[in-house]
Each structure stands twice: as structure tokens, then as C-alpha cells.
């Protein structure tokens, strides 16, 4: 059980708060590269700051204050030019570095005053990697955006999925080090929802947690498994400070503010050997709804929606002064302790865990990965269709099991990549 003060320190993300300062030492994924290609401006709220992300016609990415420093118009209604974002109210032009490039009437009335050199807009660094756009809100020098090992894999179909979840980010991240929930929230609840009778899925017999350079691993033994199984010998990762990595996918819990979280999923599906070489020209992205419009209740399947139901159910900010923690929460306790220590060290000027600054190391950052050989080398179609090595399910998935609302064109592109028959009508064939 935590004190109110500890609960506040774990959950507040504003600038100047211990956790807010810790989080500002890391790059946060905030959009898809393809998203800005579709529409060059995007309003973004990140760690309580209202911003606008844009891509100008020279390809520069900018992340600037949502409000124009002139008279505070909303710059997400501005337009991009060859260089910079122009305010729609009086035409001041802002560069991604924060410089003001033009103030049309001021330059006509008082060219000698060079007023534009005296105003700046708040501007943050943006980088593209793995089909995502990453933002850094911390002090210079900015670290490197980590090149996690799966970002270097080839012959895979990648998709990026966003969901907005109306609760604090930290209760979502606690889920990244909670192996036992899988048995209940996913396996047994799905059975109950499907009316599957009294049978239960295999129970957890043992769990283990280890800290490593980039976070913690969690390991488990389920009924019917042994200490030789990779779920025990390798495990899965709670990545520092706000990510879950399962081997085939990442889930970042990006704080929008104290009361809202942007879930950013990055999913890799290896194509069967028969479909190689496979090259993806554009990584698709989509937004997944979390509420059923008809019933006004949370969507209760698939897998990640079940997680969302648990997190929002804990309240906007989980009240950790009212908990009763047990042995299954050992990982959660470890992580809370470690991250609070890290946040305090940042307040004293220290560098927190796992910040990437070494370009050599960052060519490819290896992580614990169950079934690495399959992701790297793939396997034949028959093997892929029958082997079970992932959570959830088979190596070759027919459908997307994590979130609801996958657009038909993404589903069709996936099936083409995998060499699966295109069931259903895809009106937007690649030729049209
Ligand atoms: S408010 Fe933006 S130019 Fe005037
Ligand atoms: Fe889960």
C-alpha cells in the first residue's frame, strides 16, 4: 500500500514533477510517419503540454506550441510551407527550431525593427524511426531513439495502432510486469465471455522478475510447462520507462496528461519463407475505438481491449492507498520502487535507466525475445500455420488478435503479405 504522496509521484507527468522529469529523458512515440504524409499537421497533447506536430514541404518535422506566440491562435489550423508552419491568423511563419521566419505586416511597417528575431515558439525535437514519429521534451543533449532489435528485422508486415485510454499511464505500465493477469483477464475472462463452461486455462505455477539494462523481464511457468520453456528461460519485457515488449510487438503507454494515455502498438508479423523477399513501402497505421457506441460500454475483446477495461476500471488514477498487494504483484512492487528511485535521481541531476547515448550500441539493441529464430529466419508456410509460439496463438495469424476495428485495407494488405487467400471483398485493390 502506498501513501498519497507516493501515488502522486508515480502518476503526475507535468513538467517539474519527478515522474514528468523522468519521462522527459526518453523519446516518446506520438504519431505514425504515414499519418503526417496523409495530413501534415496533427494536434498532440503530450505529458500535459498542448502541441502541434507537423511536416513541412521540405520534409522537416516540427513539434511546436499549440498556440501562436503572437495572439495565441491554434496552430493546428495553420498550414505548412516549404519551410515551417504558417499561422492562419496573421501569417507569422514558424520554423521547426522555434525561430520566427516571417511576420508579414511587421516587416512591411517596421522592417528595421526585426521583431521576428525577438520572439520564439516552444519547439521540441522529432525523429522518425520504425514508421513512428518520436518526440523528445527533455533537456539537451537529446539521447538517441533506441533501435530496438525488431526495428531492424526484414520480411515482416508491420502495423501501428493507436488507442486513447482515459486513465493515467502508470496503471497501464504496471500491467507490463503482471504475468498472472494474462491467465484471468485474457484466457479465463474470454472463456467466460464466450460461455465456455467451467474449464479453466492453464494456471500460473511460478513467476520470476529480473532487472536488466533496459527494464525488467518477467517469467512464468504455467501448468504443463517446465523450466526449459522459453516463457521461463527468456521471458518477456517491461521496457523502461513506459513500454511492454512481448517479442513480436511493443505497446507504449504514452502519457497524454495525468488522466489520459495514448496506447501505441507496433506489431511485427513475419511472412512465411515462401513469401520472401517481402518489402513494406509504407507502414500502415490506424486508430482503434475502445467503447461500443451502441451500449456505451467498453469493448471487452480482443486482448488489448481487455487490458483497457482493467485499466480504466481502476479509476482515472488508481488509488494505490487502497490496495492489498500479494505475491502476484512482486513485479509491480519492484518496478514502482525502481522508478521512484530513478525519478528522484533525475531531480538531483542524474541520468535515469536505459537512456541510449552510444551510437555503436544503438545500431541494434538486443532484447530478450522468445522465438527469436523464427522472427529473424522465418519458417515454411506449413510450419508457420501449425506452430504455436506467441501470445496469443499461432505463428501465422489469420486475423489481427489484439485490437478491434482494423481497417479492411490493412487486413487485405496483411493477407497479401502472408500469402493468405483474400476472403471478403477488398474494393480498394492495389491496382485501382
Ligand atoms: S495569432 Fe498567429 S499570427 Fe497572429
Ligand atoms: Fe494484458
GROMACS .gro file of C-alpha atoms and ligand atoms in nm:
model
  437
    1UNK     CA    1   0.000   0.000   0.000
    2UNK     CA    2   0.136   0.340  -0.094
    3UNK     CA    3   0.094   0.681   0.063
    4UNK     CA    4  -0.097   0.951  -0.120
    5UNK     CA    5   0.230   1.130  -0.182
    6UNK     CA    6   0.389   0.821  -0.339
    7UNK     CA    7   0.081   0.769  -0.554
    8UNK     CA    8   0.104   1.127  -0.675
    9UNK     CA    9   0.473   1.094  -0.750
   10UNK     CA   10   0.412   0.782  -0.958
   11UNK     CA   11   0.138   0.936  -1.165
   12UNK     CA   12   0.190   1.311  -1.223
   13UNK     CA   13   0.351   1.381  -1.559
   14UNK     CA   14   0.365   1.762  -1.578
   15UNK     CA   15   0.697   1.943  -1.626
   16UNK     CA   16   0.873   1.989  -1.293
   17UNK     CA   17   0.718   1.681  -1.128
   18UNK     CA   18   0.957   1.393  -1.052
   19UNK     CA   19   0.788   1.150  -1.293
   20UNK     CA   20   0.731   1.421  -1.553
   21UNK     CA   21   1.102   1.498  -1.547
   22UNK     CA   22   1.194   1.129  -1.565
   23UNK     CA   23   0.967   1.073  -1.866
   24UNK     CA   24   1.113   1.378  -2.039
   25UNK     CA   25   1.450   1.195  -2.057
   26UNK     CA   26   1.309   0.950  -2.313
   27UNK     CA   27   1.176   0.971  -2.666
   28UNK     CA   28   0.800   0.914  -2.687
   29UNK     CA   29   0.619   0.779  -2.995
   30UNK     CA   30   0.339   1.022  -3.079
   31UNK     CA   31   0.231   0.954  -3.438
   32UNK     CA   32   0.295   0.740  -3.744
   33UNK     CA   33   0.520   0.857  -4.026
   34UNK     CA   34   0.241   0.773  -4.273
   35UNK     CA   35  -0.004   0.981  -4.070
   36UNK     CA   36   0.186   1.305  -4.142
   37UNK     CA   37   0.219   1.201  -4.506
   38UNK     CA   38  -0.162   1.183  -4.516
   39UNK     CA   39  -0.213   1.511  -4.329
   40UNK     CA   40   0.081   1.737  -4.249
   41UNK     CA   41  -0.042   1.876  -3.916
   42UNK     CA   42  -0.162   1.695  -3.606
   43UNK     CA   43  -0.265   1.839  -3.269
   44UNK     CA   44  -0.084   1.649  -2.995
   45UNK     CA   45  -0.119   1.660  -2.619
   46UNK     CA   46   0.183   1.507  -2.452
   47UNK     CA   47   0.259   1.498  -2.079
   48UNK     CA   48   0.013   1.781  -2.024
   49UNK     CA   49   0.159   2.005  -2.298
   50UNK     CA   50  -0.057   2.112  -2.592
   51UNK     CA   51   0.148   2.097  -2.911
   52UNK     CA   52   0.123   2.070  -3.289
   53UNK     CA   53   0.319   1.816  -3.485
   54UNK     CA   54   0.382   1.898  -3.849
   55UNK     CA   55   0.586   1.803  -4.154
   56UNK     CA   56   0.677   2.091  -4.383
   57UNK     CA   57   0.723   2.064  -4.759
   58UNK     CA   58   1.099   2.018  -4.723
   59UNK     CA   59   1.035   1.715  -4.502
   60UNK     CA   60   1.129   1.880  -4.170
   61UNK     CA   61   0.930   1.758  -3.874
   62UNK     CA   62   0.832   2.019  -3.615
   63UNK     CA   63   0.666   1.989  -3.275
   64UNK     CA   64   0.572   2.335  -3.152
   65UNK     CA   65   0.342   2.505  -2.904
   66UNK     CA   66  -0.023   2.466  -2.995
   67UNK     CA   67  -0.072   2.840  -2.953
   68UNK     CA   68   0.093   3.101  -3.171
   69UNK     CA   69   0.310   3.338  -2.963
   70UNK     CA   70   0.155   3.638  -3.145
   71UNK     CA   71  -0.203   3.631  -3.014
   72UNK     CA   72  -0.244   3.265  -2.929
   73UNK     CA   73  -0.430   3.125  -3.231
   74UNK     CA   74  -0.445   2.745  -3.259
   75UNK     CA   75  -0.157   2.645  -3.486
   76UNK     CA   76  -0.309   2.308  -3.565
   77UNK     CA   77  -0.519   2.511  -3.812
   78UNK     CA   78  -0.208   2.661  -3.968
   79UNK     CA   79  -0.061   2.535  -4.295
   80UNK     CA   80   0.280   2.401  -4.384
   81UNK     CA   81   0.509   2.572  -4.634
   82UNK     CA   82   0.846   2.489  -4.789
   83UNK     CA   83   0.998   2.567  -4.455
   84UNK     CA   84   0.784   2.584  -4.144
   85UNK     CA   85   0.425   2.618  -4.027
   86UNK     CA   86   0.230   2.937  -4.101
   87UNK     CA   87  -0.029   3.070  -3.856
   88UNK     CA   88  -0.370   3.113  -4.020
   89UNK     CA   89  -0.450   3.426  -3.816
   90UNK     CA   90  -0.188   3.686  -3.921
   91UNK     CA   91   0.056   3.474  -4.118
   92UNK     CA   92   0.354   3.451  -3.888
   93UNK     CA   93   0.576   3.165  -4.005
   94UNK     CA   94   0.742   2.929  -3.755
   95UNK     CA   95   1.041   2.705  -3.816
   96UNK     CA   96   1.081   2.363  -3.650
   97UNK     CA   97   1.374   2.503  -3.447
   98UNK     CA   98   1.139   2.757  -3.285
   99UNK     CA   99   1.259   3.056  -3.490
  100UNK     CA  100   1.011   3.300  -3.638
  101UNK     CA  101   1.088   3.326  -4.010
  102UNK     CA  102   0.827   3.582  -4.116
  103UNK     CA  103   0.587   3.839  -3.970
  104UNK     CA  104   0.433   3.983  -4.288
  105UNK     CA  105   0.287   4.312  -4.166
  106UNK     CA  106   0.563   4.385  -3.914
  107UNK     CA  107   0.820   4.351  -4.192
  108UNK     CA  108   0.623   4.597  -4.405
  109UNK     CA  109   0.563   4.852  -4.128
  110UNK     CA  110   0.897   4.831  -3.941
  111UNK     CA  111   1.147   4.624  -4.137
  112UNK     CA  112   1.434   4.773  -3.935
  113UNK     CA  113   1.285   4.654  -3.603
  114UNK     CA  114   1.343   4.286  -3.687
  115UNK     CA  115   1.072   4.195  -3.435
  116UNK     CA  116   1.075   3.839  -3.565
  117UNK     CA  117   1.421   3.785  -3.415
  118UNK     CA  118   1.285   3.871  -3.072
  119UNK     CA  119   1.011   3.607  -3.049
  120UNK     CA  120   1.040   3.231  -3.046
  121UNK     CA  121   0.797   2.946  -3.019
  122UNK     CA  122   0.843   2.648  -2.789
  123UNK     CA  123   0.980   2.373  -3.013
  124UNK     CA  124   1.080   2.013  -2.946
  125UNK     CA  125   1.287   1.758  -3.139
  126UNK     CA  126   1.113   1.498  -3.357
  127UNK     CA  127   1.266   1.192  -3.521
  128UNK     CA  128   1.131   0.921  -3.746
  129UNK     CA  129   1.213   0.558  -3.677
  130UNK     CA  130   1.038   0.226  -3.743
  131UNK     CA  131   0.739   0.401  -3.902
  132UNK     CA  132   0.684   0.610  -3.589
  133UNK     CA  133   0.746   0.974  -3.508
  134UNK     CA  134   0.918   1.024  -3.175
  135UNK     CA  135   0.929   1.337  -2.961
  136UNK     CA  136   1.185   1.444  -2.704
  137UNK     CA  137   1.072   1.701  -2.447
  138UNK     CA  138   1.375   1.687  -2.219
  139UNK     CA  139   1.687   1.895  -2.174
  140UNK     CA  140   1.970   1.882  -2.428
  141UNK     CA  141   2.161   1.688  -2.533
  142UNK     CA  142   1.886   1.459  -2.658
  143UNK     CA  143   1.970   1.089  -2.637
  144UNK     CA  144   1.925   0.856  -2.936
  145UNK     CA  145   1.593   0.699  -3.031
  146UNK     CA  146   1.660   0.335  -2.944
  147UNK     CA  147   1.692   0.099  -3.239
  148UNK     CA  148   1.523  -0.195  -3.072
  149UNK     CA  149   1.614  -0.518  -3.242
  150UNK     CA  150   1.275  -0.576  -3.411
  151UNK     CA  151   1.313  -0.239  -3.590
  152UNK     CA  152   1.598  -0.400  -3.788
  153UNK     CA  153   1.408  -0.714  -3.889
  154UNK     CA  154   1.313  -0.767  -4.252
  155UNK     CA  155   1.047  -0.973  -4.430
  156UNK     CA  156   0.774  -0.871  -4.190
  157UNK     CA  157   0.441  -0.693  -4.207
  158UNK     CA  158   0.436  -0.408  -3.956
  159UNK     CA  159   0.133  -0.210  -3.846
  160UNK     CA  160   0.090   0.067  -3.591
  161UNK     CA  161  -0.227   0.102  -3.386
  162UNK     CA  162  -0.329   0.391  -3.160
  163UNK     CA  163  -0.596   0.399  -2.891
  164UNK     CA  164  -0.678   0.674  -2.646
  165UNK     CA  165  -0.746   0.539  -2.300
  166UNK     CA  166  -0.897   0.772  -2.038
  167UNK     CA  167  -0.679   0.687  -1.740
  168UNK     CA  168  -0.333   0.759  -1.603
  169UNK     CA  169  -0.039   0.600  -1.786
  170UNK     CA  170   0.122   0.434  -1.484
  171UNK     CA  171  -0.152   0.182  -1.408
  172UNK     CA  172  -0.119   0.077  -1.773
  173UNK     CA  173   0.256   0.031  -1.735
  174UNK     CA  174   0.207  -0.173  -1.418
  175UNK     CA  175   0.030  -0.422  -1.642
  176UNK     CA  176   0.363  -0.470  -1.828
  177UNK     CA  177   0.503  -0.657  -1.529
  178UNK     CA  178   0.196  -0.853  -1.425
  179UNK     CA  179   0.213  -1.202  -1.582
  180UNK     CA  180  -0.073  -1.352  -1.380
  181UNK     CA  181  -0.331  -1.116  -1.530
  182UNK     CA  182  -0.293  -1.299  -1.862
  183UNK     CA  183  -0.448  -1.614  -1.720
  184UNK     CA  184  -0.751  -1.429  -1.581
  185UNK     CA  185  -0.811  -1.110  -1.780
  186UNK     CA  186  -0.744  -1.272  -2.116
  187UNK     CA  187  -0.775  -1.650  -2.103
  188UNK     CA  188  -1.040  -1.712  -1.841
  189UNK     CA  189  -1.242  -1.396  -1.899
  190UNK     CA  190  -1.254  -1.472  -2.273
  191UNK     CA  191  -1.383  -1.818  -2.188
  192UNK     CA  192  -1.646  -1.669  -1.961
  193UNK     CA  193  -1.749  -1.415  -2.224
  194UNK     CA  194  -1.781  -1.694  -2.478
  195UNK     CA  195  -1.985  -1.909  -2.238
  196UNK     CA  196  -1.718  -2.178  -2.243
  197UNK     CA  197  -1.825  -2.355  -1.925
  198UNK     CA  198  -1.625  -2.421  -1.612
  199UNK     CA  199  -1.295  -2.525  -1.776
  200UNK     CA  200  -1.003  -2.301  -1.693
  201UNK     CA  201  -0.691  -2.218  -1.891
  202UNK     CA  202  -0.354  -2.343  -1.755
  203UNK     CA  203  -0.277  -2.179  -1.421
  204UNK     CA  204   0.043  -1.994  -1.329
  205UNK     CA  205   0.261  -2.205  -1.101
  206UNK     CA  206   0.559  -1.976  -1.065
  207UNK     CA  207   0.663  -1.622  -1.169
  208UNK     CA  208   1.003  -1.452  -1.172
  209UNK     CA  209   1.126  -1.097  -1.230
  210UNK     CA  210   1.474  -0.975  -1.319
  211UNK     CA  211   1.605  -0.629  -1.379
  212UNK     CA  212   1.823  -0.574  -1.687
  213UNK     CA  213   1.973  -0.273  -1.865
  214UNK     CA  214   1.651  -0.162  -2.036
  215UNK     CA  215   1.385  -0.264  -1.786
  216UNK     CA  216   1.267  -0.585  -1.624
  217UNK     CA  217   1.192  -0.929  -1.760
  218UNK     CA  218   0.902  -1.129  -1.629
  219UNK     CA  219   0.899  -1.505  -1.649
  220UNK     CA  220   0.636  -1.765  -1.578
  221UNK     CA  221   0.569  -2.136  -1.561
  222UNK     CA  222   0.218  -2.246  -1.643
  223UNK     CA  223   0.060  -2.584  -1.575
  224UNK     CA  224   0.201  -2.830  -1.828
  225UNK     CA  225   0.524  -2.630  -1.880
  226UNK     CA  226   0.870  -2.667  -1.732
  227UNK     CA  227   1.177  -2.461  -1.651
  228UNK     CA  228   1.302  -2.543  -2.001
  229UNK     CA  229   1.024  -2.346  -2.168
  230UNK     CA  230   1.123  -2.005  -2.309
  231UNK     CA  231   0.847  -1.840  -2.106
  232UNK     CA  232   1.075  -1.924  -1.813
  233UNK     CA  233   1.425  -1.920  -1.967
  234UNK     CA  234   1.376  -1.596  -2.164
  235UNK     CA  235   1.052  -1.428  -2.056
  236UNK     CA  236   0.903  -1.103  -2.176
  237UNK     CA  237   0.999  -0.741  -2.115
  238UNK     CA  238   0.871  -0.447  -1.921
  239UNK     CA  239   1.074  -0.184  -2.108
  240UNK     CA  240   1.180   0.135  -1.935
  241UNK     CA  241   1.001   0.358  -1.869
  242UNK     CA  242   0.663   0.301  -2.039
  243UNK     CA  243   0.656   0.002  -2.270
  244UNK     CA  244   0.566  -0.366  -2.286
  245UNK     CA  245   0.762  -0.581  -2.531
  246UNK     CA  246   0.644  -0.935  -2.595
  247UNK     CA  247   0.881  -1.039  -2.875
  248UNK     CA  248   0.655  -0.968  -3.170
  249UNK     CA  249   0.511  -0.640  -3.057
  250UNK     CA  250   0.563  -0.327  -2.849
  251UNK     CA  251   0.298  -0.138  -2.655
  252UNK     CA  252   0.395   0.208  -2.538
  253UNK     CA  253   0.180   0.378  -2.276
  254UNK     CA  254   0.236   0.742  -2.369
  255UNK     CA  255   0.108   0.992  -2.113
  256UNK     CA  256  -0.124   1.248  -2.271
  257UNK     CA  257  -0.171   1.408  -1.929
  258UNK     CA  258  -0.238   1.282  -1.576
  259UNK     CA  259  -0.579   1.146  -1.676
  260UNK     CA  260  -0.528   1.010  -2.029
  261UNK     CA  261  -0.292   0.775  -2.208
  262UNK     CA  262  -0.216   0.712  -2.574
  263UNK     CA  263  -0.159   0.344  -2.637
  264UNK     CA  264   0.084   0.299  -2.927
  265UNK     CA  265   0.112  -0.056  -3.057
  266UNK     CA  266   0.381  -0.167  -3.306
  267UNK     CA  267   0.318  -0.515  -3.440
  268UNK     CA  268   0.553  -0.733  -3.649
  269UNK     CA  269   0.429  -1.039  -3.836
  270UNK     CA  270   0.698  -1.247  -4.007
  271UNK     CA  271   0.598  -1.359  -4.358
  272UNK     CA  272   0.638  -1.731  -4.439
  273UNK     CA  273   0.958  -1.819  -4.626
  274UNK     CA  274   0.759  -1.875  -4.946
  275UNK     CA  275   0.661  -1.505  -4.949
  276UNK     CA  276   1.019  -1.370  -4.927
  277UNK     CA  277   1.151  -1.124  -5.015
  278UNK     CA  278   0.880  -0.902  -4.872
  279UNK     CA  279   0.928  -0.527  -4.854
  280UNK     CA  280   0.684  -0.285  -4.699
  281UNK     CA  281   0.686   0.053  -4.870
  282UNK     CA  282   0.461   0.219  -4.615
  283UNK     CA  283   0.386   0.109  -4.261
  284UNK     CA  284   0.009   0.138  -4.212
  285UNK     CA  285  -0.143   0.293  -3.902
  286UNK     CA  286  -0.496   0.303  -3.764
  287UNK     CA  287  -0.696   0.418  -3.463
  288UNK     CA  288  -0.883   0.160  -3.261
  289UNK     CA  289  -1.204   0.250  -3.076
  290UNK     CA  290  -1.234   0.139  -2.714
  291UNK     CA  291  -1.605   0.198  -2.649
  292UNK     CA  292  -1.904   0.021  -2.801
  293UNK     CA  293  -2.116   0.301  -2.949
  294UNK     CA  294  -2.439   0.101  -2.911
  295UNK     CA  295  -2.409   0.006  -2.545
  296UNK     CA  296  -2.177   0.288  -2.429
  297UNK     CA  297  -1.972   0.018  -2.253
  298UNK     CA  298  -1.602  -0.065  -2.301
  299UNK     CA  299  -1.526  -0.317  -2.574
  300UNK     CA  300  -1.434  -0.643  -2.397
  301UNK     CA  301  -1.241  -0.825  -2.667
  302UNK     CA  302  -0.984  -0.860  -2.824
  303UNK     CA  303  -0.681  -0.887  -2.599
  304UNK     CA  304  -0.566  -0.528  -2.563
  305UNK     CA  305  -0.922  -0.406  -2.521
  306UNK     CA  306  -0.944  -0.638  -2.221
  307UNK     CA  307  -0.637  -0.466  -2.078
  308UNK     CA  308  -0.800  -0.127  -2.136
  309UNK     CA  309  -1.113  -0.239  -1.948
  310UNK     CA  310  -0.900  -0.336  -1.649
  311UNK     CA  311  -0.705  -0.008  -1.651
  312UNK     CA  312  -0.998   0.231  -1.683
  313UNK     CA  313  -1.176   0.019  -1.423
  314UNK     CA  314  -0.903   0.109  -1.172
  315UNK     CA  315  -1.024   0.470  -1.191
  316UNK     CA  316  -0.881   0.771  -1.372
  317UNK     CA  317  -0.583   0.747  -1.138
  318UNK     CA  318  -0.569   0.418  -0.947
  319UNK     CA  319  -0.586   0.479  -0.573
  320UNK     CA  320  -0.285   0.286  -0.450
  321UNK     CA  321  -0.357   0.377  -0.089
  322UNK     CA  322  -0.646   0.127  -0.102
  323UNK     CA  323  -0.471  -0.178  -0.247
  324UNK     CA  324  -0.389  -0.519  -0.098
  325UNK     CA  325  -0.084  -0.649  -0.283
  326UNK     CA  326   0.012  -1.015  -0.289
  327UNK     CA  327   0.279  -1.242  -0.430
  328UNK     CA  328   0.150  -1.194  -0.787
  329UNK     CA  329   0.234  -0.822  -0.752
  330UNK     CA  330   0.604  -0.870  -0.678
  331UNK     CA  331   0.699  -0.729  -1.019
  332UNK     CA  332   0.473  -0.428  -0.976
  333UNK     CA  333   0.631  -0.355  -0.637
  334UNK     CA  334   0.982  -0.385  -0.782
  335UNK     CA  335   0.903  -0.155  -1.070
  336UNK     CA  336   0.738   0.113  -0.854
  337UNK     CA  337   1.036   0.118  -0.621
  338UNK     CA  338   1.287   0.134  -0.903
  339UNK     CA  339   1.107   0.404  -1.100
  340UNK     CA  340   1.057   0.626  -0.794
  341UNK     CA  341   1.431   0.596  -0.721
  342UNK     CA  342   1.503   0.685  -1.082
  343UNK     CA  343   1.270   0.986  -1.070
  344UNK     CA  344   1.443   1.112  -0.756
  345UNK     CA  345   1.783   1.069  -0.913
  346UNK     CA  346   1.669   1.275  -1.216
  347UNK     CA  347   1.560   1.552  -0.977
  348UNK     CA  348   1.916   1.550  -0.836
  349UNK     CA  349   2.059   1.583  -1.188
  350UNK     CA  350   2.126   1.213  -1.251
  351UNK     CA  351   2.070   1.009  -1.567
  352UNK     CA  352   1.790   0.751  -1.540
  353UNK     CA  353   1.793   0.391  -1.653
  354UNK     CA  354   1.837   0.280  -2.012
  355UNK     CA  355   1.886   0.619  -2.183
  356UNK     CA  356   2.057   0.546  -2.514
  357UNK     CA  357   2.361   0.758  -2.593
  358UNK     CA  358   2.604   0.518  -2.764
  359UNK     CA  359   2.562   0.514  -3.145
  360UNK     CA  360   2.758   0.190  -3.177
  361UNK     CA  361   2.536   0.010  -2.928
  362UNK     CA  362   2.231   0.165  -3.090
  363UNK     CA  363   2.291   0.000  -3.428
  364UNK     CA  364   2.072  -0.280  -3.291
  365UNK     CA  365   1.967  -0.312  -2.927
  366UNK     CA  366   1.915  -0.678  -2.844
  367UNK     CA  367   1.632  -0.769  -2.611
  368UNK     CA  368   1.516  -1.098  -2.457
  369UNK     CA  369   1.296  -1.250  -2.731
  370UNK     CA  370   1.106  -1.576  -2.720
  371UNK     CA  371   1.136  -1.747  -3.058
  372UNK     CA  372   1.396  -1.504  -3.199
  373UNK     CA  373   1.500  -1.752  -3.466
  374UNK     CA  374   1.151  -1.752  -3.613
  375UNK     CA  375   1.131  -1.372  -3.631
  376UNK     CA  376   1.473  -1.349  -3.796
  377UNK     CA  377   1.474  -1.652  -4.027
  378UNK     CA  378   1.105  -1.730  -4.059
  379UNK     CA  379   0.978  -2.075  -4.145
  380UNK     CA  380   0.782  -2.252  -4.414
  381UNK     CA  381   0.410  -2.196  -4.451
  382UNK     CA  382   0.314  -2.537  -4.311
  383UNK     CA  383   0.531  -2.492  -4.005
  384UNK     CA  384   0.410  -2.138  -3.957
  385UNK     CA  385   0.048  -2.240  -3.974
  386UNK     CA  386   0.077  -2.508  -3.711
  387UNK     CA  387   0.339  -2.387  -3.460
  388UNK     CA  388   0.224  -2.212  -3.150
  389UNK     CA  389   0.486  -1.984  -3.008
  390UNK     CA  390   0.327  -1.649  -2.950
  391UNK     CA  391   0.092  -1.475  -2.717
  392UNK     CA  392  -0.172  -1.512  -2.835
  393UNK     CA  393  -0.186  -1.801  -3.073
  394UNK     CA  394  -0.020  -1.933  -3.382
  395UNK     CA  395   0.284  -1.801  -3.564
  396UNK     CA  396   0.073  -1.731  -3.871
  397UNK     CA  397  -0.230  -1.536  -3.764
  398UNK     CA  398  -0.527  -1.524  -3.997
  399UNK     CA  399  -0.662  -1.213  -3.827
  400UNK     CA  400  -0.539  -0.938  -3.602
  401UNK     CA  401  -0.598  -1.057  -3.244
  402UNK     CA  402  -0.503  -0.753  -3.038
  403UNK     CA  403  -0.740  -0.465  -3.105
  404UNK     CA  404  -1.076  -0.405  -3.260
  405UNK     CA  405  -1.152  -0.207  -3.575
  406UNK     CA  406  -0.870  -0.299  -3.814
  407UNK     CA  407  -0.949  -0.128  -4.147
  408UNK     CA  408  -1.027  -0.358  -4.437
  409UNK     CA  409  -0.734  -0.226  -4.645
  410UNK     CA  410  -0.485  -0.310  -4.368
  411UNK     CA  411  -0.636  -0.655  -4.330
  412UNK     CA  412  -0.614  -0.713  -4.704
  413UNK     CA  413  -0.252  -0.590  -4.720
  414UNK     CA  414  -0.164  -0.822  -4.434
  415UNK     CA  415  -0.324  -1.120  -4.603
  416UNK     CA  416  -0.143  -1.047  -4.930
  417UNK     CA  417   0.189  -1.020  -4.745
  418UNK     CA  418   0.131  -1.352  -4.571
  419UNK     CA  419   0.009  -1.526  -4.884
  420UNK     CA  420  -0.332  -1.592  -4.728
  421UNK     CA  421  -0.638  -1.610  -4.951
  422UNK     CA  422  -0.819  -1.278  -4.966
  423UNK     CA  423  -1.151  -1.365  -4.815
  424UNK     CA  424  -1.406  -1.086  -4.824
  425UNK     CA  425  -1.421  -0.819  -5.088
  426UNK     CA  426  -1.140  -0.569  -5.097
  427UNK     CA  427  -1.283  -0.289  -5.307
  428UNK     CA  428  -0.955  -0.094  -5.281
  429UNK     CA  429  -0.734  -0.338  -5.470
  430UNK     CA  430  -0.379  -0.213  -5.526
  431UNK     CA  431  -0.448  -0.168  -5.898
  432UNK     CA  432  -0.734   0.077  -5.852
  433LIG     S1  433  -0.201   3.476  -3.376
  433LIG    FE1  434  -0.065   3.376  -3.505
  433LIG     S2  435  -0.003   3.526  -3.644
  433LIG    FE2  436  -0.140   3.629  -3.512
  434LIG    FE1  437  -0.283  -0.798  -2.099
   0.00000   0.00000   0.00000
